[in-house]
PDB file of C-alpha atoms in Angstrom:
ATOM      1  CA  UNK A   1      66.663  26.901  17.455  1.00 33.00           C
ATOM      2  CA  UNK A   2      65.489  28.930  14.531  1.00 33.00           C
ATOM      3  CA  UNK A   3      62.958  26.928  11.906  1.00 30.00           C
ATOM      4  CA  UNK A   4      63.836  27.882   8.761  1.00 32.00           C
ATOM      5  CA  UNK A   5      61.812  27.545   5.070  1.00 34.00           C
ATOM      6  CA  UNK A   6      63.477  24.756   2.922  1.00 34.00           C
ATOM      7  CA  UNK A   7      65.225  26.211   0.262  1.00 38.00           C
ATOM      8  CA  UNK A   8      64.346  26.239  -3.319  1.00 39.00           C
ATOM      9  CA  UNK A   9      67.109  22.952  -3.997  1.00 39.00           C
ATOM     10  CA  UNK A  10      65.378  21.169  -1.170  1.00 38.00           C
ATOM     11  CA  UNK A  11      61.528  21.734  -2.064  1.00 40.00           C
ATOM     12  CA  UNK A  12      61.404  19.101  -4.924  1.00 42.00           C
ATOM     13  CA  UNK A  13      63.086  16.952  -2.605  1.00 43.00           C
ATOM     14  CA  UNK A  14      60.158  16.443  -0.618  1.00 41.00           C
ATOM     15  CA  UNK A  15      57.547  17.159  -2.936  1.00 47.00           C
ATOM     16  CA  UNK A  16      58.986  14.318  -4.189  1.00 43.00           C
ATOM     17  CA  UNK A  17      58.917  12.124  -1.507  1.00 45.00           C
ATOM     18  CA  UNK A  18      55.350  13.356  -0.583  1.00 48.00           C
ATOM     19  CA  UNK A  19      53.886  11.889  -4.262  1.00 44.00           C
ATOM     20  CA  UNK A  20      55.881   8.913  -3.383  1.00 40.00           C
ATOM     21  CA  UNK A  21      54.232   8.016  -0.452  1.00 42.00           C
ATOM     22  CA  UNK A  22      51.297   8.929  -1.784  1.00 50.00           C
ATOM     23  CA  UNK A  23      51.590   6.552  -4.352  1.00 43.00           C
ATOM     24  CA  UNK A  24      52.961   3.427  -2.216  1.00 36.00           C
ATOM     25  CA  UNK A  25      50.137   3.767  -0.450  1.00 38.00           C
ATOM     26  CA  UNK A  26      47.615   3.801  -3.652  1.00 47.00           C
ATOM     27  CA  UNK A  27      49.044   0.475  -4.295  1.00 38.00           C
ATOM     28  CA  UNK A  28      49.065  -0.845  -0.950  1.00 40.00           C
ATOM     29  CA  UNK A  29      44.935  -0.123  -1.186  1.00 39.00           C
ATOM     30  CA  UNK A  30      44.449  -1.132  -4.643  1.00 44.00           C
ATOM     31  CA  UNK A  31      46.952  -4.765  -4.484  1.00 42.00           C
ATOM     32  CA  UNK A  32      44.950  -5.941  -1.765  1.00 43.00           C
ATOM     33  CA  UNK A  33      42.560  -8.853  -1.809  1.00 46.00           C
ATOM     34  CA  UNK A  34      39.592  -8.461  -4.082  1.00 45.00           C
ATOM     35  CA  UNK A  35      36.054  -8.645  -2.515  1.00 51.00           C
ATOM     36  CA  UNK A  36      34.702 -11.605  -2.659  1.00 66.00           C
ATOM     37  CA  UNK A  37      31.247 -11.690  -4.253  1.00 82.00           C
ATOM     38  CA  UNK A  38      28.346 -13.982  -3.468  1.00 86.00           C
ATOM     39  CA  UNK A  39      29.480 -17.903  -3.877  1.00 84.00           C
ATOM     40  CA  UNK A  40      27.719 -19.700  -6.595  1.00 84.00           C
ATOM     41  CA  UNK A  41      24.710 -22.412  -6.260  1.00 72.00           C
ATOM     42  CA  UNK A  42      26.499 -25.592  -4.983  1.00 80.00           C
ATOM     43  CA  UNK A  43      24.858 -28.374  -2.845  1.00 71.00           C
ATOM     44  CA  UNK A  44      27.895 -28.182  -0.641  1.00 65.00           C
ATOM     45  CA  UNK A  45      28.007 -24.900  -0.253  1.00 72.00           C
ATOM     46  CA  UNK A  46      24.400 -24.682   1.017  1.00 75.00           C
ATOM     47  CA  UNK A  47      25.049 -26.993   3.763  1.00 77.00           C
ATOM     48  CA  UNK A  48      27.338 -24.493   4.897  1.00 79.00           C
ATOM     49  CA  UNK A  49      24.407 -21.815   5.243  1.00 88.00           C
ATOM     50  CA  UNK A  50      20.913 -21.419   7.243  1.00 93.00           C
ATOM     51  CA  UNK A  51      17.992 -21.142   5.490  1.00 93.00           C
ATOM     52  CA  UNK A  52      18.388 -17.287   6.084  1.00 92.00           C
ATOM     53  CA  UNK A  53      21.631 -17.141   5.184  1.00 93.00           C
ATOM     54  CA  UNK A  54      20.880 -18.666   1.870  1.00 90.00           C
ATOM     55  CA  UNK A  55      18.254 -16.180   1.682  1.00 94.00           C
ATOM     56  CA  UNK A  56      20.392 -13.172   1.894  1.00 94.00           C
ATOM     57  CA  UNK A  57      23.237 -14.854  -0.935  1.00 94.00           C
ATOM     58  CA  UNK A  58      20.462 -15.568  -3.555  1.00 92.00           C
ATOM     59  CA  UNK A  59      19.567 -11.479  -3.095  1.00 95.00           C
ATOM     60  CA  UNK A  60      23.301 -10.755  -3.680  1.00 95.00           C
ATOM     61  CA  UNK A  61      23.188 -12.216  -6.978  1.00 94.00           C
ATOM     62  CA  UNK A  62      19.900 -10.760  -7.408  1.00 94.00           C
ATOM     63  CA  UNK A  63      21.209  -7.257  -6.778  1.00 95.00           C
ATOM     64  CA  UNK A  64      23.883  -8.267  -9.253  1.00 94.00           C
ATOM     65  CA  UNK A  65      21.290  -8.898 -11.634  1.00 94.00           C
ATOM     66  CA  UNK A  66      22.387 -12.614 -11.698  1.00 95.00           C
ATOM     67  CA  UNK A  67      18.784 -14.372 -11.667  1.00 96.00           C
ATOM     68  CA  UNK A  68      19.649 -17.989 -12.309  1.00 95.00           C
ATOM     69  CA  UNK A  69      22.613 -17.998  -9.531  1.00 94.00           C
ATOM     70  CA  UNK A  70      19.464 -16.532  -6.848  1.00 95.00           C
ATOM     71  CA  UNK A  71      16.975 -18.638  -8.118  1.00 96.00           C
ATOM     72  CA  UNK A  72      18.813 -21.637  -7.481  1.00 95.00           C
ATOM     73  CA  UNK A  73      19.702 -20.081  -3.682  1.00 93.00           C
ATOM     74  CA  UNK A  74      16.159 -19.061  -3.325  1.00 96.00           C
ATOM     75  CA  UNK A  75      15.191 -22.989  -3.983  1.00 95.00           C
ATOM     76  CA  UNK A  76      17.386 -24.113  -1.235  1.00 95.00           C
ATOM     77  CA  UNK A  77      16.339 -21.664   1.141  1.00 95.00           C
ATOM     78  CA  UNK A  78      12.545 -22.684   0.776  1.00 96.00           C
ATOM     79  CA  UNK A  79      13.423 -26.367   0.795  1.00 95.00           C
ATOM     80  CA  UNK A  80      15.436 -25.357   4.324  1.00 94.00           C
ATOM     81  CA  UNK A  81      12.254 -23.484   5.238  1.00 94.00           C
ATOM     82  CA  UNK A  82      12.764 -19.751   4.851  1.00 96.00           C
ATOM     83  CA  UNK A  83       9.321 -18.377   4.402  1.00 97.00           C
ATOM     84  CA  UNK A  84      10.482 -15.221   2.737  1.00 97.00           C
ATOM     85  CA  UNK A  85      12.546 -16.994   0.333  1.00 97.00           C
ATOM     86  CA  UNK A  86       8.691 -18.688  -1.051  1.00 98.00           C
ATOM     87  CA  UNK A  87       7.681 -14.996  -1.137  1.00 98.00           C
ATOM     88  CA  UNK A  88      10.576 -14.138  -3.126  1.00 98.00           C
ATOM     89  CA  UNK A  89      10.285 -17.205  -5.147  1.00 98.00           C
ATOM     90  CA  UNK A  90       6.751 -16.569  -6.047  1.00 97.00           C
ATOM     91  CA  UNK A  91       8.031 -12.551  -6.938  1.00 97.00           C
ATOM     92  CA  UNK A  92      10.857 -14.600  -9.398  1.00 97.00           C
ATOM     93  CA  UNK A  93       7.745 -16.619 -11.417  1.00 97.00           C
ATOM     94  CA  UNK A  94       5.709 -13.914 -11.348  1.00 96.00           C
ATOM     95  CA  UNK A  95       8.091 -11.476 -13.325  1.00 96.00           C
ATOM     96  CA  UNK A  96       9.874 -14.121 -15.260  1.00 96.00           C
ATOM     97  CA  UNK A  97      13.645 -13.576 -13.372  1.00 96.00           C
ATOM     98  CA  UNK A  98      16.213 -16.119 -13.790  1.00 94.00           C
ATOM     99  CA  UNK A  99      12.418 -18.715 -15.245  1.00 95.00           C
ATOM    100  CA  UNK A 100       9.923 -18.237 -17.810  1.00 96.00           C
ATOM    101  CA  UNK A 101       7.594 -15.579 -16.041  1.00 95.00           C
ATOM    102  CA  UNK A 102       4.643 -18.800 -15.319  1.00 96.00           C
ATOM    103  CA  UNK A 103       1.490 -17.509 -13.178  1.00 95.00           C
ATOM    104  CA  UNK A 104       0.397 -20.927 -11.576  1.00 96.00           C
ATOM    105  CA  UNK A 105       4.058 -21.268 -10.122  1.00 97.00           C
ATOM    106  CA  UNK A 106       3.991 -17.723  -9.094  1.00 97.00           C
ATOM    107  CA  UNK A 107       0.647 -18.488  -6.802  1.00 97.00           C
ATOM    108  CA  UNK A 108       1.943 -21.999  -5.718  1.00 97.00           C
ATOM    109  CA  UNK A 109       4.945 -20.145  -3.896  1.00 98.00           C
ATOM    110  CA  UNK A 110       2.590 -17.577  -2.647  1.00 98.00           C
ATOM    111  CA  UNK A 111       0.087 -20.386  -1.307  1.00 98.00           C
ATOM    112  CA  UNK A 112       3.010 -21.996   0.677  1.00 98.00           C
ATOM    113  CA  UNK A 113       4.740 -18.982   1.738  1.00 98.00           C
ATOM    114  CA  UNK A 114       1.052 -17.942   3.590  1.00 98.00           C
ATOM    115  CA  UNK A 115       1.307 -21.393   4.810  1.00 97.00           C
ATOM    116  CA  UNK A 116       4.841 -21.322   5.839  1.00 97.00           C
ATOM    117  CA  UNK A 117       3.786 -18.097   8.573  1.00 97.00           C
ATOM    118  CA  UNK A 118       3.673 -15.216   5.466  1.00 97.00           C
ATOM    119  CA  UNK A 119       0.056 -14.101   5.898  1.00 98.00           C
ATOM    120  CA  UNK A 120       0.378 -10.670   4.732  1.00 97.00           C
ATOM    121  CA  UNK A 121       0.200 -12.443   0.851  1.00 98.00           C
ATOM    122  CA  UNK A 122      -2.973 -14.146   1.392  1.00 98.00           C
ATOM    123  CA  UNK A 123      -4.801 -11.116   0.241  1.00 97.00           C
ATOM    124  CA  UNK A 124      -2.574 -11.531  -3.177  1.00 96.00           C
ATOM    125  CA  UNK A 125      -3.360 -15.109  -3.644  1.00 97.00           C
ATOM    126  CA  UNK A 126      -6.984 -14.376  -2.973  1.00 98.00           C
ATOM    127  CA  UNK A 127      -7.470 -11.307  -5.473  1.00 97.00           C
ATOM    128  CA  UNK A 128      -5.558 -14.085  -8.234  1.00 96.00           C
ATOM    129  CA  UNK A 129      -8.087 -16.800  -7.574  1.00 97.00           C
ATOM    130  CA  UNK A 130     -10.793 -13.747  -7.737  1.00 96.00           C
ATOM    131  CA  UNK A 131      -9.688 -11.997 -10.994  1.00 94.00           C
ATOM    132  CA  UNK A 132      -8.361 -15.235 -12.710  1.00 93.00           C
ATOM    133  CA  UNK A 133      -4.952 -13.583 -14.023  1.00 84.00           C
ATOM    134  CA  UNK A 134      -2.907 -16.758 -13.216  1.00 90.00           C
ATOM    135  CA  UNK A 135      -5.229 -19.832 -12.969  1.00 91.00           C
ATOM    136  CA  UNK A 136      -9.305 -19.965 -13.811  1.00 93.00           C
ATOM    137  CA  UNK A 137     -11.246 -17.896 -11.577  1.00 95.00           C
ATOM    138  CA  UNK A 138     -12.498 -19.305  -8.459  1.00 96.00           C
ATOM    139  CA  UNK A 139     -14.370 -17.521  -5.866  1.00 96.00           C
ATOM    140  CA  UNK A 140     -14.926 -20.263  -3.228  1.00 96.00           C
ATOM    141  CA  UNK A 141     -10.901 -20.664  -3.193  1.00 97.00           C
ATOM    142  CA  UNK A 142     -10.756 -16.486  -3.103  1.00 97.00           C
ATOM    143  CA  UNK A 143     -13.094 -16.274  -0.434  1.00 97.00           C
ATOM    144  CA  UNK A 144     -10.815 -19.024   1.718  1.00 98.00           C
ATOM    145  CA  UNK A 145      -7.988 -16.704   1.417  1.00 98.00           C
ATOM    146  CA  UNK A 146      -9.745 -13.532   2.499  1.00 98.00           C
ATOM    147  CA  UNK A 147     -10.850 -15.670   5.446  1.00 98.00           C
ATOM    148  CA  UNK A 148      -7.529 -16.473   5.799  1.00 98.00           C
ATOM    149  CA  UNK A 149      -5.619 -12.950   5.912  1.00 98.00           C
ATOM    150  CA  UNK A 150      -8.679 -12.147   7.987  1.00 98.00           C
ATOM    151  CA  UNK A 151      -7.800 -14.828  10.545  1.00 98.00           C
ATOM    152  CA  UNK A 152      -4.120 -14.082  10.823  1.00 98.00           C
ATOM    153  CA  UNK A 153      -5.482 -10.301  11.722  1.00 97.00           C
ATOM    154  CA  UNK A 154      -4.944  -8.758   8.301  1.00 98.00           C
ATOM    155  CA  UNK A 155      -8.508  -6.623   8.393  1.00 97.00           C
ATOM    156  CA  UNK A 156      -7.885  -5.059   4.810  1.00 97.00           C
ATOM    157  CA  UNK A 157      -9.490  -8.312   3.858  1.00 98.00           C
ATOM    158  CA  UNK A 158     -12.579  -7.728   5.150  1.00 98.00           C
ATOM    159  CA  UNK A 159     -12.367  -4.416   2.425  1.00 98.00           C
ATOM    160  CA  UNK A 160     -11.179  -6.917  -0.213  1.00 97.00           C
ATOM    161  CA  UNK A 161     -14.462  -9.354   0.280  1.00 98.00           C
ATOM    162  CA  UNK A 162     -16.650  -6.821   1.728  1.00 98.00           C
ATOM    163  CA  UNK A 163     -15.904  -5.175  -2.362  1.00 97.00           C
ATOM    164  CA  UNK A 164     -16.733  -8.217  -3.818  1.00 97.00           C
ATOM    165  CA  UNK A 165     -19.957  -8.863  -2.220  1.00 97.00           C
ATOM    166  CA  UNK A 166     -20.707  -5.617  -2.698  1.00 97.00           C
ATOM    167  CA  UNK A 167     -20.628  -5.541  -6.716  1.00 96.00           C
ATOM    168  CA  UNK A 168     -22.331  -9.343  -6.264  1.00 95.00           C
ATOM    169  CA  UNK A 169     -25.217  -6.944  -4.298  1.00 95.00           C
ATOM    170  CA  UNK A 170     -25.129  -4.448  -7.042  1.00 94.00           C
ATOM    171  CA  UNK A 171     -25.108  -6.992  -9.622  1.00 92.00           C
ATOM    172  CA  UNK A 172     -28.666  -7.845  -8.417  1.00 91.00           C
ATOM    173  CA  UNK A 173     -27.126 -10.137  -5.157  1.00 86.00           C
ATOM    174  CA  UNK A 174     -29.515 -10.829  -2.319  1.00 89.00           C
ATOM    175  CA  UNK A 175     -30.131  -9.160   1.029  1.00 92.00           C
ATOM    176  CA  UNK A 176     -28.025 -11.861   2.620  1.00 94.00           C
ATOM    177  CA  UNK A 177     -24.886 -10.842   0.472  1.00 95.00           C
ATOM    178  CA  UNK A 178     -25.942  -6.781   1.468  1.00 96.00           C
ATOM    179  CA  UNK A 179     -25.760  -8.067   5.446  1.00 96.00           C
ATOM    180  CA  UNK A 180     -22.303 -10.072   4.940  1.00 97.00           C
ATOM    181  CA  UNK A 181     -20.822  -7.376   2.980  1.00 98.00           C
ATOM    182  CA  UNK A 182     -22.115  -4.893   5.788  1.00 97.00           C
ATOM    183  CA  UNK A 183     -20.304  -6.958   8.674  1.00 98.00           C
ATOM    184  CA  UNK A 184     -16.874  -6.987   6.619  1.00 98.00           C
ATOM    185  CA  UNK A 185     -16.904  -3.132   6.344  1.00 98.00           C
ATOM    186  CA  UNK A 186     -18.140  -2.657   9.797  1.00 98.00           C
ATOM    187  CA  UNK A 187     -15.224  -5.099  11.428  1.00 98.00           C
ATOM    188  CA  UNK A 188     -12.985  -2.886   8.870  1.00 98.00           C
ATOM    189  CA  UNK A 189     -13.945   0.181  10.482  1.00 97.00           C
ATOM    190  CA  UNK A 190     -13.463  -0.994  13.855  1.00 97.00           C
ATOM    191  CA  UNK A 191     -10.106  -1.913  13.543  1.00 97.00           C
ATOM    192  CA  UNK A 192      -9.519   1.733  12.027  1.00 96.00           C
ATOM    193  CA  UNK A 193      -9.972   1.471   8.447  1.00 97.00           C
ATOM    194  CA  UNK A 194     -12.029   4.042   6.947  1.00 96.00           C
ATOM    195  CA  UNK A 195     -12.650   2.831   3.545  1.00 98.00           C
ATOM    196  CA  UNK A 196     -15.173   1.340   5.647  1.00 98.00           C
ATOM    197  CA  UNK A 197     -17.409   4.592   6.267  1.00 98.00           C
ATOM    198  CA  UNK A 198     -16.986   4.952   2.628  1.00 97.00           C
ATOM    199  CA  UNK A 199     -18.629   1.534   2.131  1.00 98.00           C
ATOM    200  CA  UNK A 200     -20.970   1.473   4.523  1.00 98.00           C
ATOM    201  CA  UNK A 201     -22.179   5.359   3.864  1.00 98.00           C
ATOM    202  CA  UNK A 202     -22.908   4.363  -0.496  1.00 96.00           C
ATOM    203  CA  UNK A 203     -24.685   1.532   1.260  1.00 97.00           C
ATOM    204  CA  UNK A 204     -27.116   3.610   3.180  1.00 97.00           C
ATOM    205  CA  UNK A 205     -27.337   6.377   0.990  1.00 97.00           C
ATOM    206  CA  UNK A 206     -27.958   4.877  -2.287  1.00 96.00           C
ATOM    207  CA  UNK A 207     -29.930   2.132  -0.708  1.00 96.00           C
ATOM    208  CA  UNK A 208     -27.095  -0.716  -2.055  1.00 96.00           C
ATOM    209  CA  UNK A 209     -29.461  -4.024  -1.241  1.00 94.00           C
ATOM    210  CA  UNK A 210     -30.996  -2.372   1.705  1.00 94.00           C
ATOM    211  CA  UNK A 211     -33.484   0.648   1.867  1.00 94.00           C
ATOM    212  CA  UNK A 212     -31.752   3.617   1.433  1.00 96.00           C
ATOM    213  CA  UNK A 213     -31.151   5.341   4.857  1.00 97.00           C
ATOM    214  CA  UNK A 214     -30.169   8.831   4.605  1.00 97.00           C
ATOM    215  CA  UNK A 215     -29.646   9.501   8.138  1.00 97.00           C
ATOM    216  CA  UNK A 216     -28.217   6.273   8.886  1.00 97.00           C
ATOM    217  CA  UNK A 217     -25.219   7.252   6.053  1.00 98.00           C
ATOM    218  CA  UNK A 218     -24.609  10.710   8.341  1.00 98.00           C
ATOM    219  CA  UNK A 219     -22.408   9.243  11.167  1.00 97.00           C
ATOM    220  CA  UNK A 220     -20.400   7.443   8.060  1.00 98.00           C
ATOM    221  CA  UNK A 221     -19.868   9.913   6.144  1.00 98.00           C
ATOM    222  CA  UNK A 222     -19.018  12.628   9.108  1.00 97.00           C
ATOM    223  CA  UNK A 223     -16.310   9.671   9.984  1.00 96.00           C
ATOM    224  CA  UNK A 224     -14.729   9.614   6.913  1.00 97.00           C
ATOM    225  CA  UNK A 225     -14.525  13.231   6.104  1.00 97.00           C
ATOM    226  CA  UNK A 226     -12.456  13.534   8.665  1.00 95.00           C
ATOM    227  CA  UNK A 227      -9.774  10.531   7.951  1.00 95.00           C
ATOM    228  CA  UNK A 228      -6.497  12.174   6.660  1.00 94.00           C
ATOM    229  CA  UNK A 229      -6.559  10.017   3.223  1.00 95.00           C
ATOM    230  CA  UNK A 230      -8.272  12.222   0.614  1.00 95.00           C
ATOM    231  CA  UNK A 231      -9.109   9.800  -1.655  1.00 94.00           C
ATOM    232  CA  UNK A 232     -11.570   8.933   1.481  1.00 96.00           C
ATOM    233  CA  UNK A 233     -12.447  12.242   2.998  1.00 96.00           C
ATOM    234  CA  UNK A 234     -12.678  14.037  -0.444  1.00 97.00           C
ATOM    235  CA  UNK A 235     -15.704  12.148  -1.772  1.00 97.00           C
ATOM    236  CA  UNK A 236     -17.668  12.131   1.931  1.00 97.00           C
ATOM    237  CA  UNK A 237     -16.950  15.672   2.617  1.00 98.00           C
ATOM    238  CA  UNK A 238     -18.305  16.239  -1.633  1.00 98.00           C
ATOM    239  CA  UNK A 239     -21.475  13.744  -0.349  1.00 98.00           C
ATOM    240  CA  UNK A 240     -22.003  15.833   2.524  1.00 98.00           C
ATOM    241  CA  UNK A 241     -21.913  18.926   0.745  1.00 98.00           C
ATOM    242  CA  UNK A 242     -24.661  17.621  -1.611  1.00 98.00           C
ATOM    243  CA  UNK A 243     -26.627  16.077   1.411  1.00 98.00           C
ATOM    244  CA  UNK A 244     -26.690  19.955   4.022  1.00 98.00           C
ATOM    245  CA  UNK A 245     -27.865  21.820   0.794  1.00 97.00           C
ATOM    246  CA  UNK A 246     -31.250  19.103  -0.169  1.00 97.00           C
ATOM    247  CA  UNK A 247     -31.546  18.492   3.260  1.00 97.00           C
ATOM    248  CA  UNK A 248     -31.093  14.958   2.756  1.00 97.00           C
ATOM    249  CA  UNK A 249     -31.222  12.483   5.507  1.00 96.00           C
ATOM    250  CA  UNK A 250     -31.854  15.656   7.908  1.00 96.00           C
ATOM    251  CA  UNK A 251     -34.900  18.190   8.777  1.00 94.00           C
ATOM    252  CA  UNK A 252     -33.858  20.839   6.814  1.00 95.00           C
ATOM    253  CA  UNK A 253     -30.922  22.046   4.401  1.00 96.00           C
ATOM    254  CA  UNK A 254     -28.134  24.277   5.536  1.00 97.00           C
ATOM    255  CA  UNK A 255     -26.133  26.117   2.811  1.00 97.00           C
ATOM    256  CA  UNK A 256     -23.256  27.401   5.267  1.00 97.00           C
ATOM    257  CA  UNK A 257     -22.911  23.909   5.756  1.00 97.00           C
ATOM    258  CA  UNK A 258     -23.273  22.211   2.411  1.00 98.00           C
ATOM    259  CA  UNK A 259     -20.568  25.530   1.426  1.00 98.00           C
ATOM    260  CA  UNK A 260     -18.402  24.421   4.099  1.00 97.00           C
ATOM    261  CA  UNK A 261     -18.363  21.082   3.334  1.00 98.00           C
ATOM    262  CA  UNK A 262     -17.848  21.820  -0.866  1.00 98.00           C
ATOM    263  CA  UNK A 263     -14.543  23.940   0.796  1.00 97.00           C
ATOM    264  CA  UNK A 264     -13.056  21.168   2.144  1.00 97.00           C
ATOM    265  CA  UNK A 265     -13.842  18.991  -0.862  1.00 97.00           C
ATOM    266  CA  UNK A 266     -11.796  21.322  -3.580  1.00 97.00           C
ATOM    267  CA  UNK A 267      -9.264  21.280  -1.054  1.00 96.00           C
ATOM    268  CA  UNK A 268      -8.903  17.892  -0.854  1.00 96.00           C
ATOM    269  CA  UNK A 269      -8.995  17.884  -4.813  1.00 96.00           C
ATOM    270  CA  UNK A 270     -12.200  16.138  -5.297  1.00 96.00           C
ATOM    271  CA  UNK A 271     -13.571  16.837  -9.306  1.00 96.00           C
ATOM    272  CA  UNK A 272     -16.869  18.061  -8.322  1.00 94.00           C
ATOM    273  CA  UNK A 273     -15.378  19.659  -5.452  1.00 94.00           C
ATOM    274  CA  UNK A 274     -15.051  23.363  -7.431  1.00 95.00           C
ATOM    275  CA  UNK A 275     -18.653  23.154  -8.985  1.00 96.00           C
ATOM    276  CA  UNK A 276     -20.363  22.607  -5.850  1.00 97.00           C
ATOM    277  CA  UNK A 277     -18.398  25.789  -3.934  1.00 96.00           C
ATOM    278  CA  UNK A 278     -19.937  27.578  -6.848  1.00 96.00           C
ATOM    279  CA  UNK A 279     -23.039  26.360  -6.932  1.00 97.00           C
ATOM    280  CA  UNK A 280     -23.386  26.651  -3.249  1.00 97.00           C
ATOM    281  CA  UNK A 281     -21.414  29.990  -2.351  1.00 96.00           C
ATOM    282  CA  UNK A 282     -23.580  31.939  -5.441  1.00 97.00           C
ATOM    283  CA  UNK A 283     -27.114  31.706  -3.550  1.00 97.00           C
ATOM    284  CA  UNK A 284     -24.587  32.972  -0.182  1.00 96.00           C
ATOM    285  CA  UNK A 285     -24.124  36.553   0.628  1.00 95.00           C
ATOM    286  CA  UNK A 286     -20.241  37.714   1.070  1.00 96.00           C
ATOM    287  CA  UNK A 287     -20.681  37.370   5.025  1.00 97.00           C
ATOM    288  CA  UNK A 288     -22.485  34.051   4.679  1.00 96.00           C
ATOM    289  CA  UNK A 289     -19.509  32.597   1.967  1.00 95.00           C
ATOM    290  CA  UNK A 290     -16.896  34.255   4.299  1.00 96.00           C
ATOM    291  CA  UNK A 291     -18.440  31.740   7.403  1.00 96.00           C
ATOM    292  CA  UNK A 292     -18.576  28.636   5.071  1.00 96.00           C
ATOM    293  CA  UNK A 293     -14.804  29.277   4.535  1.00 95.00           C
ATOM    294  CA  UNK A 294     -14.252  30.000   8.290  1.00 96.00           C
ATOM    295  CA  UNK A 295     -15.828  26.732   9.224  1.00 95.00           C
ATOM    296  CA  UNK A 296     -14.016  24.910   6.193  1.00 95.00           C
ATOM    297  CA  UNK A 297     -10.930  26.189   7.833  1.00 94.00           C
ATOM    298  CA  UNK A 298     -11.469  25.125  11.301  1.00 94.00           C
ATOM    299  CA  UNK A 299     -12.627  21.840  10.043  1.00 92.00           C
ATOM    300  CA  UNK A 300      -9.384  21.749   8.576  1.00 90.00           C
ATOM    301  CA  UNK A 301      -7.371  22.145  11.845  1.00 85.00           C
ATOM    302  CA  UNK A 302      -7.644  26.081  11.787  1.00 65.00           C
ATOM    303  CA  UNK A 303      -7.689  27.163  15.279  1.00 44.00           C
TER     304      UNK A 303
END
């Protein structure tokens, strides 16, 4: 049997029927039922939801821009004892969605979402009792909810009071506040944090309510020059620069190594970084510069 071209009578013939189908079909898809959106805020219609599941309905109408309807879902779902929804409540004060933007509500909902398990935002509710943007400054309630992030295992508190004692030490503070502050960046370190070496080196260095220890700041600042954050390493591997050319905290000064050093530090896009390869590299000969960079380089990762 022989398959043979439709001819020219019969080609609009099924062209035909082609856009036909084409087209019942459009309407099959677009006469279908219409996707339900999120239900609105009813009593009874809570019941029929977790907490949770309230939760994720009051961000549906938040995604739909449709504050009041998520506020009121929100509500329910803290009242049913979703701690995220007290997070999210406390975001909804805060930036005045779906309520009159109101600071001391913000921070209640924060306060009880910490208590309802949400830890992570005690750090937040202690920086608002601290700076006094929502209710009058307090520092013995700020310093409860450091202690309390620190508690729940949240060490970037012990950088968030260790800070504040700090300033209080710089500020004219006692030796007492310089050892406290000292044991929050310490326990920072130790859990991995090395904003602490950059702490505890100023400390030692510039003698911040404690003699000023040179030598002590060394094993600091060689720790943080080497974290992978720059806005860490850039300003200890700058310090060190300054330290290997005066010989600070050491027997003698080393210019290959207060050059290497000043390498790493324009690298790493520190402001005085630039001025200090300069300064450093022009009392270098070419073979002495080319080693600073070698060692800047290896330093680096360079094999």
């Amino acid at each position: 049997m022989r398959i043979v071209p439709p001819s020219q009578s019969e080609a609009p013939t099924m062209r035909t029927r082609s856009l036909l189908c084409s087209a019942l079909l459009s309407l099959a898809l677009t006469t279908g039922p219409a996707l339900a959106g999120p239900p609105p805020w009813e009593e009874s219609a809570a019941d029929d939801h977790s907490a949770e599941g309230q939760r994720e309905i009051a961000l549906a109408h938040a995604d739909q821009e449709d504050y009041a309807e998520a506020l009121a879902w929100l509500e329910s779902a803290a009242s049913a004892g979703s701690a995220r929804a007290k997070v999210h409540l406390g975001y909804f004060h805060q930036e005045g969605l779906g309520v009159e933007a109101d600071g001391q509500q913000a921070l209640h909902w924060y306060q009880r979402a910490v208590e309802a398990g949400r830890t992570e935002h005690a750090t937040r509710v202690a920086w608002a009792y601290l700076e006094g943007a929502w209710v009058t400054p307090d520092r013995e309630a700020a310093e409860h909810w450091f202690q309390v992030a620190i508690d729940a295992g949240h060490h970037e508190a012990h950088l968030g009071i260790g800070s504040v004692l700090l300033s209080d030490v710089v500020g004219g503070g006692s030796a007492e506040l310089a050892e406290r502050a000292q044991g929050h960046f310490k326990a920072a370190l130790e859990e991995g944090l090395d904003m602490g070496s950059y702490y505890l080196a100023r400390m030692y260095r510039e003698g911040l309510g404690i003699e000023p220890d040179p030598e002590r700041a060394l094993p600091y600042l060689y720790e943080g020059a080497r974290s992978p954050d720059t806005q860490i390493n850039a300003p200890m591997q700058a310090w060190l620069a300054e330290m290997y050319y005066a010989g600070e905290g050491m027997d003698e000064g080393d210019k290959l190594e207060a050059a290497s050093w000043a390498w790493l530090a324009a690298a790493n896009g520190h402001p005085d970084g630039e001025r200090l390869v300069n300064a450093i590299t022009a009392e270098l000969d070419e073979a002495e510069a080319d080693e600073a960079k070698e060692r800047a380089w290896r330093r680096a990762g360079g094999r």
